[in-house]
Every structure is written in C-alpha cells, then in structure tokens.
Amino acid sequence: MSGYDDIPFFDDDDPALRKPPAPNHKTGSPAEGGIAARAMAARDQHRVPDYLSGLNPEQREAVETLDGPVLVLAGAGTGKTRVLTTRIAHILATGRAFPSQILAVTFTNKAAREMKERIGLLVGGAVEGMPWLGTFHSIGVKLLRRHAELAGLRSDFTILDTDDVVRLIKQIIQAEGLDDKRWPAKQFAGMIDGWKNKGLDPAQIPEGDARAFANGKGRELYTAYQNRLKTLNACDFGDLLLHPIRILRSHPDILREYHQKFRYILVDEYQDTNTAQYMWLRLLAQRSPSSRAGTADGEQVSGSWPGDVSPASAQAGAGRRDAAVSASQKPQINICCVGDDDQSIYGWRGAEVDNILRFEKDFPGAKVIKLERNYRSTAHILGAAGHLIAHNEDRLGKTLFTDRHDPEDGKVIVHAAWDSEEEARAIGEAIESLQRPDRDGKRHNLNDMAILVRASFQMREFEDRFVTLGLNYRVIGGPRFYERLEIRDAMAYFRLVCQPADDLAFERIVNTPKRGLGDTTIRNLHDYARARDIPMLAAAGDIIETDELKPKARKALFDVVADFKRWSALLENTPHTELAEKILDESGYTAMWQNDKSAEAPGRLDNLKELIRSMEQFESLRGFLEHVSLVMDAEQNEDLDAVSIMTLHSAKGLEFETVFLPGWEEGLFPHQRALDEGGRSGLEEERRLAYVGITRAKRNCHIWFVSNRRIHGLWQSTIPSRFLDELPEAHVEVAETEQSYGGYGGRGGYGQSRFDKQEPFQNAYSTPGWRRAQANKTDATRDNWGNRSGHAIERIGYGESGPRARTIEGELVAKSTTTEPSRFSVGDRVFHLKFGNGNISAIEGNKLTIDFDRAGQKRVLDGFVQPV
DNA sequence: CAGATTGCCCTTTTT
DNA sequence: GGGCAATCTG
C-alpha cells in the first residue's frame, strides 16, 4: 500500500528539464554534402544514441515528434512496440521528462510488462522503473487509492472480480423482491459493465436501458448496487476508471496537479479504448495553460466536464489565455496514441473504434503517422490480408508492404475438409510432417505453429486429436489460476483478514470448510447485519452474544469470529506468507483438501502452495491481494515445444511461422451472432478478426473450412465463409484434395477453378449440400446470406425453448416453430448428407430422430435431410 | 448435508 | 451433446 506517496511531483522548474533542447532529428538531414551538414551529422551521430539508428523514417518520425498530439497508425508487424518504447527512451534520454512524468497506458498486464522490460533494455536499466506505466486499471487504482475518500471509499478498498459482482447483484435482485430466475444477475452485471464502459452513472443511463431490466427497475438496481459497493468499501473494474474520472472532474486542483505532473502521455492499442477510458485520457491530456499557471480559470476549464468532450473548446480557451501566460508555458498536449483500426476486435466489450477514427478531430493539429512497412510476413500473406480487409468501409486505410520477395514463399492455402473431425486430423498430420526433420535435418518447432479458432468449442477437437497423436500442445486463454475454486476460497480468507467489511468474502468462507453454518444461520446473520447496516463479520461478533442462534451454530460462529480476530491482530507484525499459511491451516481449509480423496484434491493443495509461494515477492498481504485482483495471468511453460491453440482474439499481438485457421464457415466465422447483433459493423469486426488471424503468420498460412460441423450436438451442413471469396487469387491457392471425402460424392475436387468468375468453389458445390444451399436462396426463411445453418442455430437457441422467449414476438416465434407441422412423418425414408439414408423414428418440432442404415440413430434438424 | 436430477446455456475476454 | 450450477430428495 505504501509507495504511492513517495512518488515526487516535479514542477516546471526542475533543473533537469532546463537542459538545452535536444537536437531535432527530423527525417531527411540538412543539405547533403555541405560541410555544415556533415558536421551536424557527425555531431548527431555522436549524440544520437543507437536506439534511433535502426528505425525506418516513419518509425523515427513517430519517435521524434514529441510535441503536440500524435497518432501512430501501426499496422500488424510494423514495429509498434518498438516505436512506443523507443519514444519513451527518447523522451528520457533527451531529458524532457523524468520517468515519473510519463504516463503510459496499455490494456493488458502482459503489454505493460513487455514495455517495461524493453525500455529497461533501451535505457540500460538506468531508469528507476516507470511508476505510471501500466494498464488503465492499475493506474486507475493508483489514482483512486490516493484520493479514495473523495469517492466515498477508504484507501484500502477491495477490488471485486466478475464473480463477486454477480453474487452481489444477485443478492440485490433478491433483496428487491425480484425473481432472480427471470432477471439473471449475470445479465444485469453485463448491463452495468456496459454502462460503465460508456462512463454512465445510474442517473445518466438511457431511459430505455433502465426499463429493459426488472420491470423498469434497472436504474434503481444500479443505484442500489453502487450503494452496496460503497458500504462494502469495494469497487468493480469499471469503478477503477469511473471514480478517478469523477474525482478529476470535480476537483480541479487535483486535476491540475496531474496536468503538471504528466508531461507525456502514451497510449497503446488505442483502437481498443472504450468511452470511459477515452474520457479519462481526455481529462488528463487536456492541459490548459491556466491549469499550469494555477489560476481560477483553470478550474473553469477543467470543471466544465462533462459537456466538454470536445477538445476544441480546451484549445480555444488555451488560445485566449496564451497572452497572459509566458511563452515557455505554452500548453502542449503531448499525447501519443498508437493503434490500428484494422485490428479493433473488442467492440463487443465496449471498445469504440470511433475513438481512433476521430483522433484528428479530437486533437486538432494532430500529426498522423502511418507505419505500413511490415517486418513480419511474406508478400503473399500481406497481399491476402490486405485484400480481405479492404472490404471494410469504416477504416482509415493502410496498406502493408514488405521488401521481402522470396520466390520460395508460398501463397496462403485454402483447404477443404468434409467435417471438423477430418479438419483436425488433417491439420494434425500437417503439423506432424512439418515437425519431422527435412532433408537438411531442419525441423519446424511446434512453438512456431499455432491454431487460431473463432470460438473455443473448436479447440476440443484439436486437443482430442493431438492427445491421440501424442503431439504437444498448449491451450492459451483457458481458465486461470486465480479463478480456481481453492484459490478464490483462500483469497476470501485473506481478504476478510485485511478488510473485515468484505461481506462477499465472508459469505464465501463462513462455511468452508463445513462448520455447520447452514443457510438458515447465514440468512439470519445476513438480516441481522443488514438491519443494523454493519458488516457480517461484525454482526457475527454481536450475534454470538445474543441467544438468537442455536447453541451449535453459535459455537461455530464464535470460533470463526475468534479466528479472524486473532489473524487480524497478526496482520501488522507477522510475515505475510507465514500468516497466510497460518490462516489456511488454522481455519481447517488445508485439512479439508487433505481429507478429500477426490482426484483433484492433490492438485488443489499444490495450487495453494503455489499461491503462498507467489506471495513471497510482495511486501504485504494487501499488496498481494491487489496484484491478484488486477494482474491475473498465469504463466505458461515456455520450455515445452508445443503447438499453441487459442482463439483469434487471444492471438492479437502474437506471431508464428505457421498459422492454421480452421472453421472458416458462414455462421461460425463470421459468427452468426455477430451478424445478427452487430449488422454491418458486426461483420466488419469479424473481418478484422480474420485479418488479425492471417497477419499472425510469418511464412505459412493455412485456412480451412468444412462442409459439416456439429453445433450444439446436432450435425449441420455448412457453407464456406464469405471471407474466402474476399481473398485475392494472386496470393491464395486452393489445396489439392488431400483426403477422400468420407465415402460420399467421391470427387470432392476443389480444383483450380476455385476463383473462377462469379461462382467460387464451383466444383465443391456440385454436391447436394451446395445445391440445397442454392435452393435456400429462394427460401423465405433464410437469413441474409442464404445461410440455412445459421438460421437453424437461431431456432435451436430461441424458438424451441419456449419459456426463454422474452418478448411477445419471441413467444409467437416460439409457438409457430414448435407447432408447425413437420414436413416429415415418422417412418419416412430420408437422406442426410453426412449419415446417408435412414428412417425417421421420432419427430419433435424440427428435430428428427433418425435410424440411419450405416450411422445408427442420430438426432438432426429437419433442414438437413431430404425425402428420398 | 450429500448425491441425484433438472435446467440452462452454448462467441469473442481484460481488468 | 455436454458442462455446470441450482435445485430436489433421501
């Protein structure tokens, strides 16, 4: 907890900042050949550290344009991180600012860590860290801890994770007397998150949103939630941004302090910022001369929020006051945002691509620098990706290029498979053969290969396959360490010791391990606490003095209260790892797992040990708790040579020699839901995802699609993704048929005519599946893309489960689909694309149970069989 | 209170 | 179909 106050604030009189301005190395040197020029060059050579020498002209411009707002549009593989870190190094090396005067924000801890490391390398470790380099959230916490009381919190507030939030909301919904089945807490948590992403207080949410939940009680519930957080002395992730925004808006003096402090602001992945983050940045970047001079005017300018979203007004104000302020104090918004609009793939969690598209308007006079020289991929890969992304309308427009033109480089290869099983098998074989040493004895490391999927359910098939092949793989982005049950339990103990008001932690562990404190006791206690408006642990302390509880429960609760009293007393003067172990032992938590004879118990004990071990590097229990709530990634075993399997989303920022992109089928990729809910912009985001996927590849990129995929347990026939048609012929080739097509149709030839004229995949489509898809194009029930399978997904999801229908229309749809007489009857003989011929043995709505001659009994949708 | 059963969801994920 | 969580039942 300590450490926040000892960061000094430097003012403009800092001697270090009065050094002569650094030479300005603009692109292009002074008149070539002249003596002066050569002398300058020599001097520069002498003065300019190595770190600038390896940069290309655009990168160098991005590094050296230190004054005024800068937007660096950095395409995939163009050296974005390098620019960012070199820019910081440059600021430091030229003495323009101290490390503590640079605010550098990233989205992930990983990115922040990487940046710190690389700056350390550049500056030679001379820099004592950068206190204000971190994620939006970690910097938010830092600000909030300093000024917590202004947000109605104590500085030791707890940060709740999503799970806690959902449990809390559930309690609130129940407390309001609402049915928590009809109004799921999880859904409401999502809504709150959405509002917070937009920077909205309960009072500011749109009326429609407020009505949409719990019979119009949305706003009340949101308010109740915020109040509850306050009494719990807790924050959710959104608050880590919103509280600081509120504080900075309503306390101009504090805002001024930060304006004076932060000379340079750098933002990574700007395309991923949401509205709240944008507001936060704008507040901090909005330096007005008066705020530096400390006049009352400054309060006016910075206090004019929220109406003042447009920086134009700040600029106008700046201009007006310029005369009154000495020239050396000319205001400067030294903000540098780095991002790539083509890689904006987080719209669904509140990111506003518009922030980056609007940058020049937001920051008049901004310098926009495009980095388009790619150092990662082959010309074919860039060509394919570039042609694909050009189909998007909402973009600033960049075209990546490379100097690398090796005739050996292969094109992007499109493969077809019969079903997902074959897809996994074929990719497995491809990986094995790549891994085998070639004639020269060289082999392709598994670490250099990745399978990037759209949705995580696709991973399973690959895992299964690789297990049978004995091929090493690692899944990136699975459940995390901190999310495990035992870790969360242990953390709840620690939290409660540090923060006795943490009712969520209390409720989690009062009866874990079992202490005979069942539902009745807890409810009792809960009501008691609520009635007196005190924390549950305190209530427990009180209630054991009364005779409200049965003796057995009373005794158990007495022990719990005594335990926590004892542990809390040890908090200040016991080494925290020791205390943590003590807590787990004395509470009986360790014993609980030792006595558990289930298969996973030993693993859980290991995890607990690991938890204690990872605590060692922290100063205190509190420090550790904060780390876990914000920095939640578990490290992977880097030593193992293994193929990576991950989603396209988690692949952003990574690169691999060889990339496999399976599942390019309509409905899956682009995902049907993105299409349904996001319309054109949803489609564009999917396309950017495809772009991200392709540009991960350095040398080889293999795209796959299948004709049949099992979705929600039902086999569905699928058609190739439209994105395949958007790839340029010049950079893509279609793989020769490697497989026989499951005994059906025989040829399955995806020949060279793939990109001929209007009808791509012509040969492939001479199958019944294709013919049916064609027929569906005239079907009134098809979706916009003639995608019957997508339509079917929707029916399974909503139509059939009548009770889930929430709207009148929904109910009508549900009724009409379930009561509609099937066009089949029991006993009919039908043909199915994958399973062949069979007889219908049962019909439920549009789901048929069919006894297939060869494949046995299966349940399939009626859309996928034809009468024979 | 534990084991059995039913119900529900099923895109992407950070902090 | 399958995984998980809430709910039921002995």
Short mmCIF file of N, CA, C and O in Angstrom, two decimals, chain A residues 495-602:
data_model
loop_
_atom_site.label_atom_id
_atom_site.label_comp_id
_atom_site.label_asym_id
_atom_site.label_seq_id
_atom_site.Cartn_x
_atom_site.Cartn_y
_atom_site.Cartn_z
N ARG A 495 -8.70 -11.79 2.18
CA ARG A 495 -9.41 -10.52 2.02
C ARG A 495 -10.10 -10.12 3.30
O ARG A 495 -10.08 -8.97 3.71
N LEU A 496 -10.73 -11.09 3.91
CA LEU A 496 -11.51 -10.80 5.11
C LEU A 496 -10.60 -10.37 6.26
O LEU A 496 -10.98 -9.53 7.08
N VAL A 497 -9.42 -10.94 6.29
CA VAL A 497 -8.49 -10.54 7.34
C VAL A 497 -8.06 -9.09 7.12
O VAL A 497 -8.00 -8.30 8.05
N CYS A 498 -7.80 -8.75 5.88
CA CYS A 498 -7.36 -7.39 5.57
C CYS A 498 -8.50 -6.39 5.64
O CYS A 498 -8.29 -5.20 5.83
N GLN A 499 -9.67 -6.88 5.37
CA GLN A 499 -10.80 -5.98 5.17
C GLN A 499 -12.06 -6.60 5.75
O GLN A 499 -12.82 -7.23 5.04
N PRO A 500 -12.26 -6.43 7.04
CA PRO A 500 -13.36 -7.13 7.72
C PRO A 500 -14.75 -6.79 7.18
O PRO A 500 -15.71 -7.48 7.47
N ALA A 501 -14.84 -5.73 6.37
CA ALA A 501 -16.15 -5.36 5.84
C ALA A 501 -16.49 -6.12 4.57
O ALA A 501 -17.54 -5.93 3.97
N ASP A 502 -15.59 -6.99 4.14
CA ASP A 502 -15.81 -7.69 2.87
C ASP A 502 -16.81 -8.84 3.05
O ASP A 502 -16.45 -9.99 3.24
N ASP A 503 -18.07 -8.48 2.98
CA ASP A 503 -19.13 -9.47 3.19
C ASP A 503 -19.12 -10.60 2.18
O ASP A 503 -19.49 -11.73 2.48
N LEU A 504 -18.72 -10.27 0.97
CA LEU A 504 -18.72 -11.31 -0.06
C LEU A 504 -17.72 -12.40 0.30
O LEU A 504 -17.99 -13.59 0.16
N ALA A 505 -16.56 -11.94 0.77
CA ALA A 505 -15.55 -12.91 1.21
C ALA A 505 -16.09 -13.70 2.40
O ALA A 505 -15.96 -14.92 2.45
N PHE A 506 -16.72 -12.99 3.30
CA PHE A 506 -17.27 -13.65 4.49
C PHE A 506 -18.24 -14.76 4.11
O PHE A 506 -18.11 -15.90 4.54
N GLU A 507 -19.19 -14.42 3.27
CA GLU A 507 -20.19 -15.41 2.90
C GLU A 507 -19.58 -16.60 2.16
O GLU A 507 -20.08 -17.70 2.22
N ARG A 508 -18.50 -16.29 1.45
CA ARG A 508 -17.89 -17.36 0.71
C ARG A 508 -17.28 -18.42 1.63
O ARG A 508 -17.34 -19.61 1.34
N ILE A 509 -16.69 -17.97 2.72
CA ILE A 509 -15.94 -18.93 3.52
C ILE A 509 -16.49 -19.26 4.91
O ILE A 509 -15.94 -20.14 5.57
N VAL A 510 -17.58 -18.59 5.34
CA VAL A 510 -18.06 -18.93 6.69
C VAL A 510 -18.22 -20.41 6.87
O VAL A 510 -17.95 -20.95 7.94
N ASN A 511 -18.71 -21.04 5.84
CA ASN A 511 -19.00 -22.47 5.99
C ASN A 511 -18.10 -23.34 5.10
O ASN A 511 -18.49 -24.41 4.67
N THR A 512 -16.93 -22.82 4.79
CA THR A 512 -15.97 -23.61 4.02
C THR A 512 -14.65 -23.58 4.76
O THR A 512 -14.04 -22.51 4.84
N PRO A 513 -14.15 -24.63 5.32
CA PRO A 513 -14.80 -25.94 5.36
C PRO A 513 -16.09 -25.95 6.18
O PRO A 513 -16.37 -24.99 6.88
N LYS A 514 -16.82 -27.04 6.07
CA LYS A 514 -18.12 -27.15 6.73
C LYS A 514 -17.99 -26.96 8.24
O LYS A 514 -17.16 -27.60 8.88
N ARG A 515 -18.80 -26.05 8.73
CA ARG A 515 -18.76 -25.80 10.17
C ARG A 515 -20.17 -25.88 10.77
O ARG A 515 -20.41 -25.40 11.87
N GLY A 516 -21.07 -26.41 9.99
CA GLY A 516 -22.44 -26.48 10.48
C GLY A 516 -23.15 -25.15 10.44
O GLY A 516 -24.14 -24.94 11.15
N LEU A 517 -22.61 -24.24 9.64
CA LEU A 517 -23.27 -22.94 9.49
C LEU A 517 -24.04 -22.94 8.17
O LEU A 517 -23.53 -22.50 7.15
N GLY A 518 -25.21 -23.46 8.22
CA GLY A 518 -26.01 -23.65 7.00
C GLY A 518 -26.75 -22.40 6.58
O GLY A 518 -26.56 -21.32 7.13
N ASP A 519 -27.61 -22.59 5.60
CA ASP A 519 -28.36 -21.49 5.01
C ASP A 519 -29.12 -20.65 6.04
O ASP A 519 -29.11 -19.43 5.99
N THR A 520 -29.78 -21.34 6.96
CA THR A 520 -30.61 -20.62 7.93
C THR A 520 -29.78 -19.66 8.78
O THR A 520 -30.15 -18.50 8.95
N THR A 521 -28.68 -20.17 9.27
CA THR A 521 -27.82 -19.32 10.09
C THR A 521 -27.34 -18.11 9.31
O THR A 521 -27.37 -16.98 9.80
N ILE A 522 -26.89 -18.39 8.08
CA ILE A 522 -26.34 -17.31 7.27
C ILE A 522 -27.40 -16.25 6.98
O ILE A 522 -27.15 -15.06 7.06
N ARG A 523 -28.60 -16.73 6.65
CA ARG A 523 -29.66 -15.78 6.33
C ARG A 523 -29.98 -14.91 7.55
O ARG A 523 -30.14 -13.71 7.45
N ASN A 524 -30.02 -15.59 8.66
CA ASN A 524 -30.22 -14.92 9.94
C ASN A 524 -29.22 -13.79 10.14
O ASN A 524 -29.58 -12.64 10.42
N LEU A 525 -27.99 -14.17 9.95
CA LEU A 525 -26.88 -13.26 10.15
C LEU A 525 -26.94 -12.11 9.16
O LEU A 525 -26.70 -10.94 9.50
N HIS A 526 -27.28 -12.48 7.95
CA HIS A 526 -27.38 -11.51 6.88
C HIS A 526 -28.41 -10.44 7.24
O HIS A 526 -28.16 -9.24 7.14
N ASP A 527 -29.57 -10.91 7.66
CA ASP A 527 -30.64 -9.97 8.02
C ASP A 527 -30.22 -9.09 9.20
O ASP A 527 -30.48 -7.89 9.22
N TYR A 528 -29.59 -9.72 10.15
CA TYR A 528 -29.12 -9.01 11.34
C TYR A 528 -28.18 -7.87 10.93
O TYR A 528 -28.32 -6.72 11.36
N ALA A 529 -27.25 -8.21 10.03
CA ALA A 529 -26.25 -7.24 9.58
C ALA A 529 -26.91 -6.12 8.78
O ALA A 529 -26.62 -4.94 8.98
N ARG A 530 -27.81 -6.51 7.91
CA ARG A 530 -28.48 -5.52 7.08
C ARG A 530 -29.30 -4.55 7.92
O ARG A 530 -29.28 -3.34 7.69
N ALA A 531 -29.98 -5.10 8.90
CA ALA A 531 -30.85 -4.28 9.74
C ALA A 531 -30.04 -3.21 10.47
O ALA A 531 -30.49 -2.10 10.68
N ARG A 532 -28.83 -3.56 10.84
CA ARG A 532 -28.01 -2.60 11.60
C ARG A 532 -27.00 -1.89 10.72
O ARG A 532 -26.22 -1.05 11.21
N ASP A 533 -26.98 -2.30 9.45
CA ASP A 533 -26.06 -1.70 8.49
C ASP A 533 -24.60 -1.85 8.95
O ASP A 533 -23.83 -0.89 8.97
N ILE A 534 -24.27 -3.04 9.34
CA ILE A 534 -22.88 -3.32 9.70
C ILE A 534 -22.41 -4.53 8.89
O ILE A 534 -23.22 -5.30 8.39
N PRO A 535 -21.10 -4.70 8.77
CA PRO A 535 -20.59 -5.86 8.04
C PRO A 535 -20.97 -7.17 8.73
O PRO A 535 -21.20 -7.19 9.94
N MET A 536 -20.99 -8.23 7.97
CA MET A 536 -21.43 -9.51 8.51
C MET A 536 -20.49 -10.05 9.59
O MET A 536 -20.95 -10.66 10.56
N LEU A 537 -19.21 -9.82 9.41
CA LEU A 537 -18.29 -10.32 10.43
C LEU A 537 -18.54 -9.61 11.77
O LEU A 537 -18.56 -10.26 12.83
N ALA A 538 -18.79 -8.33 11.67
CA ALA A 538 -19.10 -7.57 12.88
C ALA A 538 -20.42 -8.06 13.47
O ALA A 538 -20.57 -8.24 14.69
N ALA A 539 -21.38 -8.31 12.59
CA ALA A 539 -22.68 -8.81 13.02
C ALA A 539 -22.51 -10.15 13.73
O ALA A 539 -23.15 -10.42 14.75
N ALA A 540 -21.63 -10.96 13.18
CA ALA A 540 -21.37 -12.27 13.78
C ALA A 540 -20.84 -12.08 15.20
O ALA A 540 -21.25 -12.78 16.13
N GLY A 541 -19.94 -11.10 15.33
CA GLY A 541 -19.40 -10.82 16.65
C GLY A 541 -20.48 -10.43 17.65
O GLY A 541 -20.44 -10.81 18.81
N ASP A 542 -21.48 -9.69 17.15
CA ASP A 542 -22.57 -9.26 18.01
C ASP A 542 -23.53 -10.40 18.33
O ASP A 542 -23.93 -10.60 19.46
N ILE A 543 -23.87 -11.12 17.28
CA ILE A 543 -24.97 -12.07 17.41
C ILE A 543 -24.60 -13.25 18.32
O ILE A 543 -25.46 -13.86 18.94
N ILE A 544 -23.30 -13.53 18.42
CA ILE A 544 -22.93 -14.62 19.31
C ILE A 544 -23.09 -14.24 20.79
O ILE A 544 -23.06 -15.09 21.67
N GLU A 545 -23.28 -12.96 21.01
CA GLU A 545 -23.53 -12.51 22.39
C GLU A 545 -25.00 -12.67 22.75
O GLU A 545 -25.37 -12.56 23.91
N THR A 546 -25.82 -12.86 21.75
CA THR A 546 -27.26 -12.98 22.00
C THR A 546 -27.66 -14.45 22.00
O THR A 546 -26.81 -15.33 21.81
N ASP A 547 -28.95 -14.70 22.14
CA ASP A 547 -29.39 -16.11 22.06
C ASP A 547 -30.23 -16.34 20.81
O ASP A 547 -31.10 -17.18 20.78
N GLU A 548 -29.94 -15.55 19.78
CA GLU A 548 -30.73 -15.69 18.55
C GLU A 548 -30.40 -16.96 17.78
O GLU A 548 -31.14 -17.39 16.92
N LEU A 549 -29.23 -17.51 18.03
CA LEU A 549 -28.83 -18.70 17.28
C LEU A 549 -28.88 -19.94 18.17
O LEU A 549 -28.81 -19.85 19.39
N LYS A 550 -28.98 -21.07 17.49
CA LYS A 550 -28.93 -22.32 18.23
C LYS A 550 -27.50 -22.50 18.77
O LYS A 550 -26.54 -22.01 18.15
N PRO A 551 -27.37 -23.16 19.89
CA PRO A 551 -26.05 -23.28 20.53
C PRO A 551 -24.96 -23.78 19.58
O PRO A 551 -23.83 -23.29 19.60
N LYS A 552 -25.33 -24.74 18.75
CA LYS A 552 -24.34 -25.35 17.86
C LYS A 552 -23.79 -24.30 16.89
O LYS A 552 -22.57 -24.14 16.74
N ALA A 553 -24.69 -23.60 16.25
CA ALA A 553 -24.29 -22.58 15.29
C ALA A 553 -23.55 -21.45 16.00
O ALA A 553 -22.56 -20.92 15.49
N ARG A 554 -24.01 -21.15 17.17
CA ARG A 554 -23.42 -20.08 17.94
C ARG A 554 -21.96 -20.38 18.25
O ARG A 554 -21.07 -19.54 18.08
N LYS A 555 -21.72 -21.60 18.66
CA LYS A 555 -20.36 -22.02 18.97
C LYS A 555 -19.47 -21.93 17.71
O LYS A 555 -18.35 -21.39 17.75
N ALA A 556 -19.98 -22.46 16.61
CA ALA A 556 -19.21 -22.46 15.36
C ALA A 556 -18.87 -21.03 14.95
O ALA A 556 -17.73 -20.72 14.58
N LEU A 557 -19.85 -20.18 15.04
CA LEU A 557 -19.65 -18.80 14.64
C LEU A 557 -18.67 -18.10 15.58
O LEU A 557 -17.83 -17.31 15.15
N PHE A 558 -18.78 -18.46 16.84
CA PHE A 558 -17.87 -17.90 17.84
C PHE A 558 -16.42 -18.19 17.45
O PHE A 558 -15.55 -17.32 17.49
N ASP A 559 -16.19 -19.43 17.02
CA ASP A 559 -14.83 -19.83 16.64
C ASP A 559 -14.35 -19.02 15.43
O ASP A 559 -13.20 -18.58 15.39
N VAL A 560 -15.23 -18.87 14.47
CA VAL A 560 -14.86 -18.12 13.27
C VAL A 560 -14.46 -16.70 13.64
O VAL A 560 -13.42 -16.18 13.22
N VAL A 561 -15.29 -16.07 14.45
CA VAL A 561 -15.02 -14.68 14.83
C VAL A 561 -13.69 -14.59 15.59
O VAL A 561 -12.87 -13.71 15.30
N ALA A 562 -13.47 -15.54 16.47
CA ALA A 562 -12.23 -15.54 17.25
C ALA A 562 -11.02 -15.70 16.33
O ALA A 562 -10.00 -15.03 16.48
N ASP A 563 -11.16 -16.62 15.35
CA ASP A 563 -10.07 -16.83 14.39
C ASP A 563 -9.70 -15.53 13.70
O ASP A 563 -8.53 -15.16 13.63
N PHE A 564 -10.69 -14.86 13.18
CA PHE A 564 -10.40 -13.66 12.41
C PHE A 564 -9.83 -12.55 13.28
O PHE A 564 -8.98 -11.79 12.85
N LYS A 565 -10.31 -12.50 14.52
CA LYS A 565 -9.75 -11.52 15.44
C LYS A 565 -8.26 -11.77 15.61
O LYS A 565 -7.43 -10.86 15.54
N ARG A 566 -7.94 -13.03 15.81
CA ARG A 566 -6.55 -13.41 16.05
C ARG A 566 -5.70 -13.08 14.83
O ARG A 566 -4.65 -12.47 14.93
N TRP A 567 -6.19 -13.47 13.65
CA TRP A 567 -5.40 -13.25 12.43
C TRP A 567 -5.21 -11.76 12.16
O TRP A 567 -4.14 -11.33 11.77
N SER A 568 -6.27 -11.01 12.35
CA SER A 568 -6.17 -9.57 12.10
C SER A 568 -5.10 -8.94 12.98
O SER A 568 -4.36 -8.05 12.54
N ALA A 569 -5.02 -9.42 14.22
CA ALA A 569 -4.03 -8.87 15.14
C ALA A 569 -2.62 -9.16 14.66
O ALA A 569 -1.68 -8.42 14.95
N LEU A 570 -2.48 -10.25 13.92
CA LEU A 570 -1.14 -10.64 13.46
C LEU A 570 -0.74 -9.91 12.18
O LEU A 570 0.40 -9.96 11.74
N LEU A 571 -1.72 -9.28 11.57
CA LEU A 571 -1.52 -8.70 10.24
C LEU A 571 -0.30 -7.79 10.15
O LEU A 571 0.48 -7.87 9.21
N GLU A 572 -0.14 -6.93 11.12
CA GLU A 572 0.92 -5.94 11.01
C GLU A 572 2.32 -6.46 11.30
O GLU A 572 3.29 -5.97 10.76
N ASN A 573 2.40 -7.44 12.19
CA ASN A 573 3.76 -7.81 12.59
C ASN A 573 4.16 -9.26 12.31
O ASN A 573 5.12 -9.76 12.86
N THR A 574 3.42 -9.91 11.44
CA THR A 574 3.82 -11.27 11.07
C THR A 574 4.15 -11.26 9.59
O THR A 574 3.45 -10.61 8.82
N PRO A 575 5.21 -11.94 9.19
CA PRO A 575 5.48 -12.02 7.75
C PRO A 575 4.25 -12.57 7.03
O PRO A 575 3.64 -13.53 7.51
N HIS A 576 3.91 -11.95 5.90
CA HIS A 576 2.61 -12.29 5.31
C HIS A 576 2.49 -13.72 4.80
O HIS A 576 1.43 -14.30 4.84
N THR A 577 3.59 -14.28 4.33
CA THR A 577 3.47 -15.68 3.86
C THR A 577 3.19 -16.60 5.04
O THR A 577 2.38 -17.53 4.94
N GLU A 578 3.84 -16.29 6.13
CA GLU A 578 3.64 -17.09 7.34
C GLU A 578 2.18 -16.98 7.80
O GLU A 578 1.53 -17.98 8.10
N LEU A 579 1.71 -15.76 7.81
CA LEU A 579 0.34 -15.52 8.23
C LEU A 579 -0.64 -16.26 7.31
O LEU A 579 -1.59 -16.90 7.77
N ALA A 580 -0.37 -16.18 6.02
CA ALA A 580 -1.26 -16.82 5.06
C ALA A 580 -1.34 -18.33 5.32
O ALA A 580 -2.42 -18.92 5.34
N GLU A 581 -0.19 -18.93 5.55
CA GLU A 581 -0.18 -20.36 5.82
C GLU A 581 -0.95 -20.68 7.10
O GLU A 581 -1.71 -21.63 7.15
N LYS A 582 -0.71 -19.84 8.09
CA LYS A 582 -1.38 -20.00 9.37
C LYS A 582 -2.90 -19.96 9.18
O LYS A 582 -3.63 -20.77 9.73
N ILE A 583 -3.34 -18.99 8.40
CA ILE A 583 -4.77 -18.84 8.18
C ILE A 583 -5.36 -20.10 7.55
O ILE A 583 -6.37 -20.64 7.99
N LEU A 584 -4.69 -20.56 6.52
CA LEU A 584 -5.22 -21.74 5.83
C LEU A 584 -5.20 -22.97 6.72
O LEU A 584 -6.11 -23.81 6.65
N ASP A 585 -4.17 -23.08 7.55
CA ASP A 585 -4.09 -24.24 8.44
C ASP A 585 -5.10 -24.15 9.57
O ASP A 585 -5.89 -25.07 9.79
N GLU A 586 -5.10 -23.03 10.24
CA GLU A 586 -5.96 -22.90 11.41
C GLU A 586 -7.44 -22.87 11.08
O GLU A 586 -8.29 -23.23 11.89
N SER A 587 -7.75 -22.43 9.89
CA SER A 587 -9.16 -22.40 9.50
C SER A 587 -9.66 -23.80 9.15
O SER A 587 -10.85 -24.01 9.02
N GLY A 588 -8.72 -24.70 8.98
CA GLY A 588 -9.11 -26.04 8.57
C GLY A 588 -9.26 -26.18 7.07
O GLY A 588 -9.68 -27.22 6.57
N TYR A 589 -8.88 -25.12 6.36
CA TYR A 589 -9.07 -25.18 4.91
C TYR A 589 -8.11 -26.19 4.28
O TYR A 589 -8.51 -26.98 3.42
N THR A 590 -6.85 -26.14 4.69
CA THR A 590 -5.89 -27.11 4.15
C THR A 590 -6.34 -28.54 4.48
O THR A 590 -6.35 -29.40 3.60
N ALA A 591 -6.75 -28.73 5.72
CA ALA A 591 -7.18 -30.06 6.15
C ALA A 591 -8.35 -30.56 5.33
O ALA A 591 -8.44 -31.74 4.99
N MET A 592 -9.21 -29.63 4.96
CA MET A 592 -10.38 -30.01 4.17
C MET A 592 -9.96 -30.72 2.88
O MET A 592 -10.53 -31.73 2.52
N TRP A 593 -8.95 -30.17 2.22
CA TRP A 593 -8.50 -30.80 0.98
C TRP A 593 -7.63 -32.02 1.23
O TRP A 593 -7.61 -32.95 0.43
N GLN A 594 -6.93 -32.01 2.36
CA GLN A 594 -6.13 -33.19 2.67
C GLN A 594 -7.03 -34.38 2.92
O GLN A 594 -6.70 -35.52 2.57
N ASN A 595 -8.19 -34.12 3.49
CA ASN A 595 -9.12 -35.22 3.77
C ASN A 595 -9.96 -35.59 2.56
O ASN A 595 -10.65 -36.60 2.56
N ASP A 596 -9.92 -34.76 1.58
CA ASP A 596 -10.71 -35.02 0.37
C ASP A 596 -9.97 -36.04 -0.48
O ASP A 596 -8.80 -35.87 -0.82
N LYS A 597 -10.67 -37.14 -0.80
CA LYS A 597 -9.96 -38.17 -1.55
C LYS A 597 -10.28 -38.15 -3.03
O LYS A 597 -9.99 -39.10 -3.75
N SER A 598 -10.87 -37.07 -3.48
CA SER A 598 -11.17 -36.99 -4.91
C SER A 598 -9.89 -36.76 -5.71
O SER A 598 -8.86 -36.37 -5.15
N ALA A 599 -9.98 -36.99 -6.97
CA ALA A 599 -8.80 -36.96 -7.84
C ALA A 599 -8.14 -35.59 -7.89
O ALA A 599 -6.93 -35.47 -8.00
N GLU A 600 -8.95 -34.53 -7.79
CA GLU A 600 -8.35 -33.21 -7.98
C GLU A 600 -7.79 -32.60 -6.69
O GLU A 600 -7.15 -31.56 -6.72
N ALA A 601 -8.05 -33.23 -5.55
CA ALA A 601 -7.61 -32.65 -4.28
C ALA A 601 -6.10 -32.38 -4.20
O ALA A 601 -5.70 -31.30 -3.79
N PRO A 602 -5.26 -33.34 -4.60
CA PRO A 602 -3.82 -33.06 -4.53
C PRO A 602 -3.42 -31.84 -5.37
O PRO A 602 -2.61 -31.03 -4.93
#
